[in-house]
XYZ file of C-alpha atoms in Angstrom:
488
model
C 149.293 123.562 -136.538
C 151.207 126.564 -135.012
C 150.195 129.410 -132.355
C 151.392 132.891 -132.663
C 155.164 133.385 -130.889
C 156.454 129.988 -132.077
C 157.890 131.045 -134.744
C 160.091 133.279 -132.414
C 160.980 130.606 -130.808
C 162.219 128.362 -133.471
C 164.557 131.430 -134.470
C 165.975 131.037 -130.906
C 166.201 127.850 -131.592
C 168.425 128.343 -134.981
C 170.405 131.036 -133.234
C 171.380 128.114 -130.312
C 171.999 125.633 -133.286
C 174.638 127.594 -134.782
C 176.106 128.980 -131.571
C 175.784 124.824 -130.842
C 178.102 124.158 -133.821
C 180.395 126.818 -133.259
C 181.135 125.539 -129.640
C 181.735 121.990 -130.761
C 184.125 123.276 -133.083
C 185.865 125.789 -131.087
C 186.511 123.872 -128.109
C 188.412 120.740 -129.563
C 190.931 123.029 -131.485
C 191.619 125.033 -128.433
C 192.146 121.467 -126.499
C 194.380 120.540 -129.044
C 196.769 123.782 -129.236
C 197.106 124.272 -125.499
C 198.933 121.011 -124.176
C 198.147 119.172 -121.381
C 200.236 119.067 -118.019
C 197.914 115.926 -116.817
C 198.590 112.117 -117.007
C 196.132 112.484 -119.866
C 198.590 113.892 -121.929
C 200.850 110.294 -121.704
C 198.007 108.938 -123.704
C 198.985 107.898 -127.262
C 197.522 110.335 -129.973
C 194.956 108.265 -131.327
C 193.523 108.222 -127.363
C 193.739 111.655 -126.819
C 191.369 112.023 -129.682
C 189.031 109.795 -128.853
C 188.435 110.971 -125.042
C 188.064 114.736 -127.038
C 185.350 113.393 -129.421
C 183.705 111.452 -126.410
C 183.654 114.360 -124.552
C 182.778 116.487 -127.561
C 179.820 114.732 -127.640
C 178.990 114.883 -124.195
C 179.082 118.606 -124.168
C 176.813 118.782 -127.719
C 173.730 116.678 -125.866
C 173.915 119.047 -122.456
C 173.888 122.008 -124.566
C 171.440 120.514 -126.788
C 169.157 119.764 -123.723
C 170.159 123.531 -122.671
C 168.556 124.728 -126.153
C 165.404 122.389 -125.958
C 164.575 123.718 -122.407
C 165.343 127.688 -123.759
C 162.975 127.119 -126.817
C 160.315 125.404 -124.329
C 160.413 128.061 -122.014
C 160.656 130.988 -124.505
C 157.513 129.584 -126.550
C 154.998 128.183 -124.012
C 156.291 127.645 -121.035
C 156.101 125.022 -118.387
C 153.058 126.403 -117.093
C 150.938 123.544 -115.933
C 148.071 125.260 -118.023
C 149.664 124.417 -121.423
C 149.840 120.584 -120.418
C 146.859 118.569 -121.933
C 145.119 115.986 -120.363
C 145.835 112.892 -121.233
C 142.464 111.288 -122.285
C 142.654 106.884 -122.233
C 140.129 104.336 -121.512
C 136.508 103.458 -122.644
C 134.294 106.866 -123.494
C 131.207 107.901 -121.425
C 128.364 105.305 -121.187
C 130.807 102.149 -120.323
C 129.268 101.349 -116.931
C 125.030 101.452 -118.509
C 127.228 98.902 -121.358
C 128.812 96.701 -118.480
C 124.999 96.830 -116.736
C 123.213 95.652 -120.248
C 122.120 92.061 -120.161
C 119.460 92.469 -123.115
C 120.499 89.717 -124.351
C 120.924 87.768 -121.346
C 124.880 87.272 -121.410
C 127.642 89.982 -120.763
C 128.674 92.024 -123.086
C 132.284 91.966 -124.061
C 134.128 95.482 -121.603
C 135.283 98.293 -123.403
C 138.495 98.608 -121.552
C 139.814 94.902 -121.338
C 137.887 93.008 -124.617
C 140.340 92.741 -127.160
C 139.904 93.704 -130.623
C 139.892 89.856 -132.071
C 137.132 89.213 -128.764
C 134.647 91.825 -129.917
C 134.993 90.783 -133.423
C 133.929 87.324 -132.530
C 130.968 88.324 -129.923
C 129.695 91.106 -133.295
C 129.907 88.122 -135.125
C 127.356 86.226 -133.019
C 124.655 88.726 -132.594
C 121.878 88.942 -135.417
C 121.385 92.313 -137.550
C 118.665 93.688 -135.242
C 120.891 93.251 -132.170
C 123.590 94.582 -133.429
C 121.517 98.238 -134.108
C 119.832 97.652 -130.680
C 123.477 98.318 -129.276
C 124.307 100.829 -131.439
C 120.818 102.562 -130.725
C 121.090 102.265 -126.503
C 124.627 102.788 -126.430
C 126.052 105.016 -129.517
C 129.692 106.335 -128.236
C 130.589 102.571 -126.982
C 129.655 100.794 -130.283
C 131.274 103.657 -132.503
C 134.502 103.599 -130.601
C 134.578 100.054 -129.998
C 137.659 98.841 -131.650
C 136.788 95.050 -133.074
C 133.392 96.262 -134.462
C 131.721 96.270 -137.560
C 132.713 98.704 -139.912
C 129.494 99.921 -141.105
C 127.795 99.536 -137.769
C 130.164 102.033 -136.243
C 129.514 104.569 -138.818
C 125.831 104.443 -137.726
C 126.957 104.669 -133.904
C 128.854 107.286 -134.385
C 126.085 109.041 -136.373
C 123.819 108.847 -133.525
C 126.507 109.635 -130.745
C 126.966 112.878 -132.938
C 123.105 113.954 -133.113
C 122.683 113.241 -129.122
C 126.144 115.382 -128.369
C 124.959 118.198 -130.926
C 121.534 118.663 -129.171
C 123.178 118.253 -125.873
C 125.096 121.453 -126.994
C 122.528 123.408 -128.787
C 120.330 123.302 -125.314
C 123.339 124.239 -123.771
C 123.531 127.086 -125.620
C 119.842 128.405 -124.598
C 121.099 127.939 -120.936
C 120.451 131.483 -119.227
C 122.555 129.902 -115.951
C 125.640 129.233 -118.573
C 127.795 132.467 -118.705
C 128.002 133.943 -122.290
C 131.070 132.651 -122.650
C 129.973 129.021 -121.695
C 126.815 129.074 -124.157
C 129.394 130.635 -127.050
C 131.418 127.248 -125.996
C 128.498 125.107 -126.210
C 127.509 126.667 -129.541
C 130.711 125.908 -131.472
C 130.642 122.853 -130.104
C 127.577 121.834 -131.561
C 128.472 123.400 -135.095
C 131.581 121.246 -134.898
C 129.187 118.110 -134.546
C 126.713 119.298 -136.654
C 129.601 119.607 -139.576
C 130.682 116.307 -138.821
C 127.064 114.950 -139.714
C 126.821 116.966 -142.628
C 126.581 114.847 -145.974
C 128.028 111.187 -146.177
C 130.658 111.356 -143.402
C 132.185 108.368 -142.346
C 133.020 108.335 -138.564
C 134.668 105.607 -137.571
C 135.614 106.932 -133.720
C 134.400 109.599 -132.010
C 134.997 110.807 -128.728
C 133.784 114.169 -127.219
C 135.984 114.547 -123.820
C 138.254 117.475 -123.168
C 139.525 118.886 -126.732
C 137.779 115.637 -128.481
C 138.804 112.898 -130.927
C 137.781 111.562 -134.344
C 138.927 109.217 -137.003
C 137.062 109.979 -140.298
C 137.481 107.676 -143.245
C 138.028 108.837 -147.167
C 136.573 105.714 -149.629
C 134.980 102.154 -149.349
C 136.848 100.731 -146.444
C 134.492 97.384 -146.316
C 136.053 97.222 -150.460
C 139.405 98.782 -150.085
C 142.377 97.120 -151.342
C 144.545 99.465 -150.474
C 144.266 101.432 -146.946
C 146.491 104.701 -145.458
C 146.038 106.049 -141.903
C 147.356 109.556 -141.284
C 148.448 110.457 -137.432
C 148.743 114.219 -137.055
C 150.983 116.015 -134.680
C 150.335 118.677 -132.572
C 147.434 120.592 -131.920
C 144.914 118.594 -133.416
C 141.771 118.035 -132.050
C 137.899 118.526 -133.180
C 138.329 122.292 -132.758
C 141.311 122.168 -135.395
C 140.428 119.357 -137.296
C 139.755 121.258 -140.729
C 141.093 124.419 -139.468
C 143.936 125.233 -141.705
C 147.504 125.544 -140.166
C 149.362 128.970 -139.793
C 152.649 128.664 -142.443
C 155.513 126.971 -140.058
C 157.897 129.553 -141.604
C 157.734 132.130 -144.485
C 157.525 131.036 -147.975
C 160.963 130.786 -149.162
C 162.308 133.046 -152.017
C 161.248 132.042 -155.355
C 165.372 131.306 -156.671
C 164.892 128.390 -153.620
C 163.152 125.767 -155.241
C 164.333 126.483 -158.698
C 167.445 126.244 -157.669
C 166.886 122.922 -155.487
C 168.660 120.162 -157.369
C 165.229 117.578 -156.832
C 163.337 119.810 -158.942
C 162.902 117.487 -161.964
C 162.139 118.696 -165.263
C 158.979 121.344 -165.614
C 159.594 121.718 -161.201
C 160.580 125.012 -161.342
C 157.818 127.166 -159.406
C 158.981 127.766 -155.976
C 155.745 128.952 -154.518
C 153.530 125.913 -152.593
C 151.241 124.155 -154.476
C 147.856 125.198 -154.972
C 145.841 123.674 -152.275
C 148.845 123.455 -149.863
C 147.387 124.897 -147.198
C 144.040 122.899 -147.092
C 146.693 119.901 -147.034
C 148.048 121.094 -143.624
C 144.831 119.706 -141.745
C 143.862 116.056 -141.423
C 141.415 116.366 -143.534
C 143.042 117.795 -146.242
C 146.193 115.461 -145.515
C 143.732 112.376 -146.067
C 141.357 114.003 -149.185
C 144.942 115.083 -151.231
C 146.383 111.762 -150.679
C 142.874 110.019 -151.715
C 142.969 112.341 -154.511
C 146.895 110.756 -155.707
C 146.066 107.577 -155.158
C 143.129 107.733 -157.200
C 145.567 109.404 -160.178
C 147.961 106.900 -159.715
C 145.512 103.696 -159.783
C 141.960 105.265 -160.693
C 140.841 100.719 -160.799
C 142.112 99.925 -157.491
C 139.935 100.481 -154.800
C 142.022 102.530 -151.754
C 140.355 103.971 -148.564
C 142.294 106.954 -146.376
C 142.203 107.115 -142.469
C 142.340 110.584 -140.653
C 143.388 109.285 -137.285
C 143.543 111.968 -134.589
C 142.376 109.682 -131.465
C 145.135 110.759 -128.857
C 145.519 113.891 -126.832
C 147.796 115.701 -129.071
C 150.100 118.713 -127.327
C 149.106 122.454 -127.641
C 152.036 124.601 -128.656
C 156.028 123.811 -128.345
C 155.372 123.260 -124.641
C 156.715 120.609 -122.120
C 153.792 118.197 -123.882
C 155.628 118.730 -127.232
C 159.243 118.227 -125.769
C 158.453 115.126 -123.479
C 156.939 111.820 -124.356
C 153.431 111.308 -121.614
C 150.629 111.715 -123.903
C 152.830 109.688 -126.819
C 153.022 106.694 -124.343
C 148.964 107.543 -123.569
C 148.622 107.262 -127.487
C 150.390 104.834 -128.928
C 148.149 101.856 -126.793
C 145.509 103.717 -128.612
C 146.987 103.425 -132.321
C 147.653 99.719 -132.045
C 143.826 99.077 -130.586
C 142.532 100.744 -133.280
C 144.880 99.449 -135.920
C 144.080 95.681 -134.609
C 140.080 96.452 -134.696
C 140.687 97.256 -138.458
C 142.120 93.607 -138.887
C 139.858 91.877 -137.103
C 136.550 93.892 -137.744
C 133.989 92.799 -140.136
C 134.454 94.698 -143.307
C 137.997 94.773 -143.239
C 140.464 96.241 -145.209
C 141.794 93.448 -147.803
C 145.404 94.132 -146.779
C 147.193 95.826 -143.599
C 147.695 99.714 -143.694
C 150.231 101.681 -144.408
C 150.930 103.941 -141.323
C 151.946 107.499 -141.992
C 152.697 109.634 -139.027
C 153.736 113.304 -139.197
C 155.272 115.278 -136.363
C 154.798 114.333 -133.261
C 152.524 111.905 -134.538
C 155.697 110.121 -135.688
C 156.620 109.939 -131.622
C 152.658 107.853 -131.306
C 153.793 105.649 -134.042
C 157.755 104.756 -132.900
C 156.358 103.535 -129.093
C 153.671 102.085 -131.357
C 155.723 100.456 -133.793
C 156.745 97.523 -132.011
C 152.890 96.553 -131.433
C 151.753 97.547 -135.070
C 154.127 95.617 -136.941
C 151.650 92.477 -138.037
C 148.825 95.384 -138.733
C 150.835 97.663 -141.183
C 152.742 97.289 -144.098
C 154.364 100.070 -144.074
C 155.486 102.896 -141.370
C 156.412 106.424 -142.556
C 157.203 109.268 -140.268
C 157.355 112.526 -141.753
C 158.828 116.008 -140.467
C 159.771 113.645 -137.473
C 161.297 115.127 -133.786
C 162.105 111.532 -133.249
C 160.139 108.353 -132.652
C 162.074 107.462 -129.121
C 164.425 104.891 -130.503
C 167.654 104.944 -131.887
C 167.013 102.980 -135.127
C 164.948 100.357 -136.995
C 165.735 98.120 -135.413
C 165.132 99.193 -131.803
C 161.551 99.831 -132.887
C 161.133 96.629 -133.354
C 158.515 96.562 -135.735
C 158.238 94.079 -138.986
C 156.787 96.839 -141.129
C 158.737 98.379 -143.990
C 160.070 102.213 -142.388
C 160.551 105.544 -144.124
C 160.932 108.378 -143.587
C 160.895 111.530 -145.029
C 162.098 115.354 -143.748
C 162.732 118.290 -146.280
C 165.593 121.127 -145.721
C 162.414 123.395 -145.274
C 161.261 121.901 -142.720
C 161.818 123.974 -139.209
C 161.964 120.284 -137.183
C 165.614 119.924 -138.441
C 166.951 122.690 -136.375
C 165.907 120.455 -133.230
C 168.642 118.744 -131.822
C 167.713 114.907 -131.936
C 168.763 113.895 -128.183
C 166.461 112.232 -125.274
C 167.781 113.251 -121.836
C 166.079 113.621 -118.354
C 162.717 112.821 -120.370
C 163.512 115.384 -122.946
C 163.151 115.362 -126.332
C 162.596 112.309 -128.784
C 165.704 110.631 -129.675
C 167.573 110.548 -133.018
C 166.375 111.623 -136.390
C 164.430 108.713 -137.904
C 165.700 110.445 -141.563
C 169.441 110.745 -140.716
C 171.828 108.177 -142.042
C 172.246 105.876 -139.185
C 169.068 105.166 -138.620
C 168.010 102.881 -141.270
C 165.225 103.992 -142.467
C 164.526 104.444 -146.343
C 164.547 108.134 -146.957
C 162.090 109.432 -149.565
C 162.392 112.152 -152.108
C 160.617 115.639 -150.666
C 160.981 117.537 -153.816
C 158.927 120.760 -153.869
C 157.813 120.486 -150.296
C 157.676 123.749 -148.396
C 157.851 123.502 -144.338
C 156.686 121.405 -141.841
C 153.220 121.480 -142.706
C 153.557 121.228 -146.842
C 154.505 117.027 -147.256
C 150.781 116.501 -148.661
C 150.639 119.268 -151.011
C 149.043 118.447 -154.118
C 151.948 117.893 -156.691
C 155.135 117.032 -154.241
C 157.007 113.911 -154.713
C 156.065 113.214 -151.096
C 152.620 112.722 -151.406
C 153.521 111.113 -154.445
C 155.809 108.448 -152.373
C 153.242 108.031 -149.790
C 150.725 106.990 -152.651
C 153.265 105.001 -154.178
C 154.144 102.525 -150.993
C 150.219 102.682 -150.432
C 149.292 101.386 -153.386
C 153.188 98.653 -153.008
C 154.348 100.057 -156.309
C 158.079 100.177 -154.884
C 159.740 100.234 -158.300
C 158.299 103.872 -158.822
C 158.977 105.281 -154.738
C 161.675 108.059 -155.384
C 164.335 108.342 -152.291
C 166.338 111.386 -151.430
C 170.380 110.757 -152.648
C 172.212 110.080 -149.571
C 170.712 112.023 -146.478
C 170.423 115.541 -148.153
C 166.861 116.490 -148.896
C 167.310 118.929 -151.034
C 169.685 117.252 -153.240
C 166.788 114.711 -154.131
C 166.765 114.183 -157.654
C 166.340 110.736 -156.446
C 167.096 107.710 -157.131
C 164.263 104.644 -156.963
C 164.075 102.839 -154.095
C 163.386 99.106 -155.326
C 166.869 97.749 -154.905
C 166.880 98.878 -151.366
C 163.462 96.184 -150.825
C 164.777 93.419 -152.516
């Protein structure tokens, strides 16, 4: 998602790219016409130009840092109003959970129980007293990483209901202001659309901006599983609202022209349903939807995941790492419950994280590694590490980050807290790069009909010999080759 005057900014941003370039061109040449008078200049040749391309490099990541606080300040600002909250711990109702002895032992605490613990003590209560929990206390069970599957649907069922009606009277409060019963009122049509139909809730948490994780398929049959992180500016007030295009839709000579368009890829305009595919939900429902093409008699299950405090804007949130390092605990509790919870998937997840998502998942990754398969960060700032192998993880990682894509003007450096680190799709990195053919921006990787949402269904689903990877490092020269020799 994007808020008007961003895209202002990220032309400042371009502007300070090139003028970026052109200084750490300009200034070696002149170094090497005008001779130095300094012991420096005793140094043998092959010195001389290393100290130039040390300090070359030097002067790139201050000016770098230079741009990244220019673009911050230009966009949103370091106001203290734009920075979110960082919401952590157990929802509301943990301390009338701690105080429950019903059944005349204690019950296992939200904040310290691991996943594998509250697993075991689910395990031991009889049907009845497992709904008796749900029923008395509806936001612990249904966020309760660890717990049944099915029983936290029906928690989170009833945690919706008692939030919506908290809201709707709310709303018919004459000591609200107008504006505060208008809040209240959305509110409640936000929960009231969440219990609409057959929705599967799997987490749900109403503080500040609020947090859900919805599940797409049979998750107690899945053999296959994908969970989707989203980047900024998701929350339950965005969750389905579609995203403002990240830049204007490029010529239509672009993507004819683009040597990964295969044969019959020659329409340049997005995809039809490109835009629903910018929100979680229609990130999760279009890759559901390829999966199914792909393997209509396996049985796969799709995870929208948005249970961090995501940033607001290209504020100081966006630049800096605090409410990554306040999500990523969150990602690997949640991605343990699913292992250990009754009505498990049959195999571990593959992890796809987009944005600054992608910075959740890297501090994650060295956690997650025995529950996923696979990690892929898409349209990626960074993920806070400086390869593969500092992430530490034992899952398979891609990634994947098209020339459209506005995020590759950002100068990959982490300094004084800043920015995310090197770009998990460049060449030094290690990560397996996949093919992004007909992609279009930042928000377009699970448009119907691109190979990237193709390769996300593909390493889903483990069929590696058909995954498509960019040639080289160039995105848009990704008439790609398959990946399979680089897994075996």
């Amino acid at each position: 998602m994007v808020r008007r005057g961003q895209h202002d900014g990220r032309e400042r941003y371009a502007r300070g790219a090139k003028t970026l370039d052109a200084t750490a061109e300009a200034r070696p040449a002149a170094a090497a016409a005008s001779p130095s008078t300094t012991a420096g200049s005793t140094l043998a040749p092959r010195a001389r130009r290393g100290r130039r391309r040390r300090a070359g490099r030097g002067r790139r990541t201050l000016v770098a840092v230079a741009l990244a606080i220019t673009t911050v300040t230009g966009t949103a600002g370091w106001a203290v109003a734009h920075q979110q909250p960082a919401v952590t711990g157990p929802p509301p109702g943990t301390a009338a959970w701690r105080a429950d002895d019903s059944l005349g032992h204690p019950l296992p605490d939200p904040a310290t129980a691991s996943p594998t613990a509250v697993a075991r003590f689910f395990a031991g209560l009889t049907t009845t007293e497992q709904h008796t929990l749900a029923q008395r206390h509806p936001l612990i069970t249904g966020n309760l990483d660890g717990a049944p599957i099915t029983l936290r649907y029906a928690a989170n069922a009833r945690a919706l209901a008692v939030e919506r009606d908290r809201e709707l009277a709310r709303a018919r409060d004459d000591g609200l202001t107008s504006q505060g019963r208008d809040r209240a009122r959305d509110r409640a049509e936000r929960y009231a659309a969440l219990l609409a139909g057959d929705r599967q809730i799997l987490a749900f948490d109403p503080r500040d901006r609020g947090q859900v994780a919805e599940v797409y398929g049979d998750l107690t049959r899945a053999r296959r599983t994908a969970v989707i992180v989203p980047g900024s500016d998701i929350d339950l007030g965005s969750y389905a609202t579609p995203a403002t295009p990240a830049t204007p839709t490029r010529a239509a000579t672009t993507a004819a022209g683009r040597a990964d368009a295969g044969p019959g890829d020659g329409a340049s305009t997005p995809p039809a349903g490109a835009e629903a595919a910018a929100t979680p939900i229609g990130m999760a429902t279009s890759l559901r939807s390829e999966l199914a093409r792909q393997a209509p008699y396996t049985n796969a299950a799709v995870i929208s995941w948005t249970g961090y405090s995501t940033p607001v804007g290209l504020g100081l949130d966006a630049a800096t790492g605090r409410l990554a390092r306040a999500g990523a605990p969150r990602l690997d509790r949640f991605l343990a419950g699913l292992a250990a919870a009754d009505g498990a998937p049959a195999a571990p997840p593959t992890v796809l994280c987009h944005s600054y998502g992608s910075v959740v998942c890297g501090l994650a990754a060295h956690r997650i590694g025995p529950d996923a398969s696979d990690l892929v960060v898409l349209g990626s700032p960074g993920t806070r590490a400086d390869s593969v192998a500092d992430l530490g993880t034992s899952a398979r990682v891609w990634a994947a980050k098209d020339g459209s894509d506005w995020i590759g003007k950002i100068p990959h450096v982490e300094l004084f807290g800043l920015g995310h680190g090197a770009d998990p799709a460049g060449g030094g990195f290690g990560a397996r790069r996949l093919s992004t053919a007909r992609v279009d921006g930042h928000a377009g990787y699970f448009a119907p009909n691109t190979e990237s949402v193709r390769n996300f269904a593909r390493i889903t689903l483990g069929d590696f010999d058909a995954v498509r990877c960019a040639v080289e490092s160039d995105s848009t020269a990704a008439d790609a080759r398959r990946c399979a020799s680089d897994l075996l």
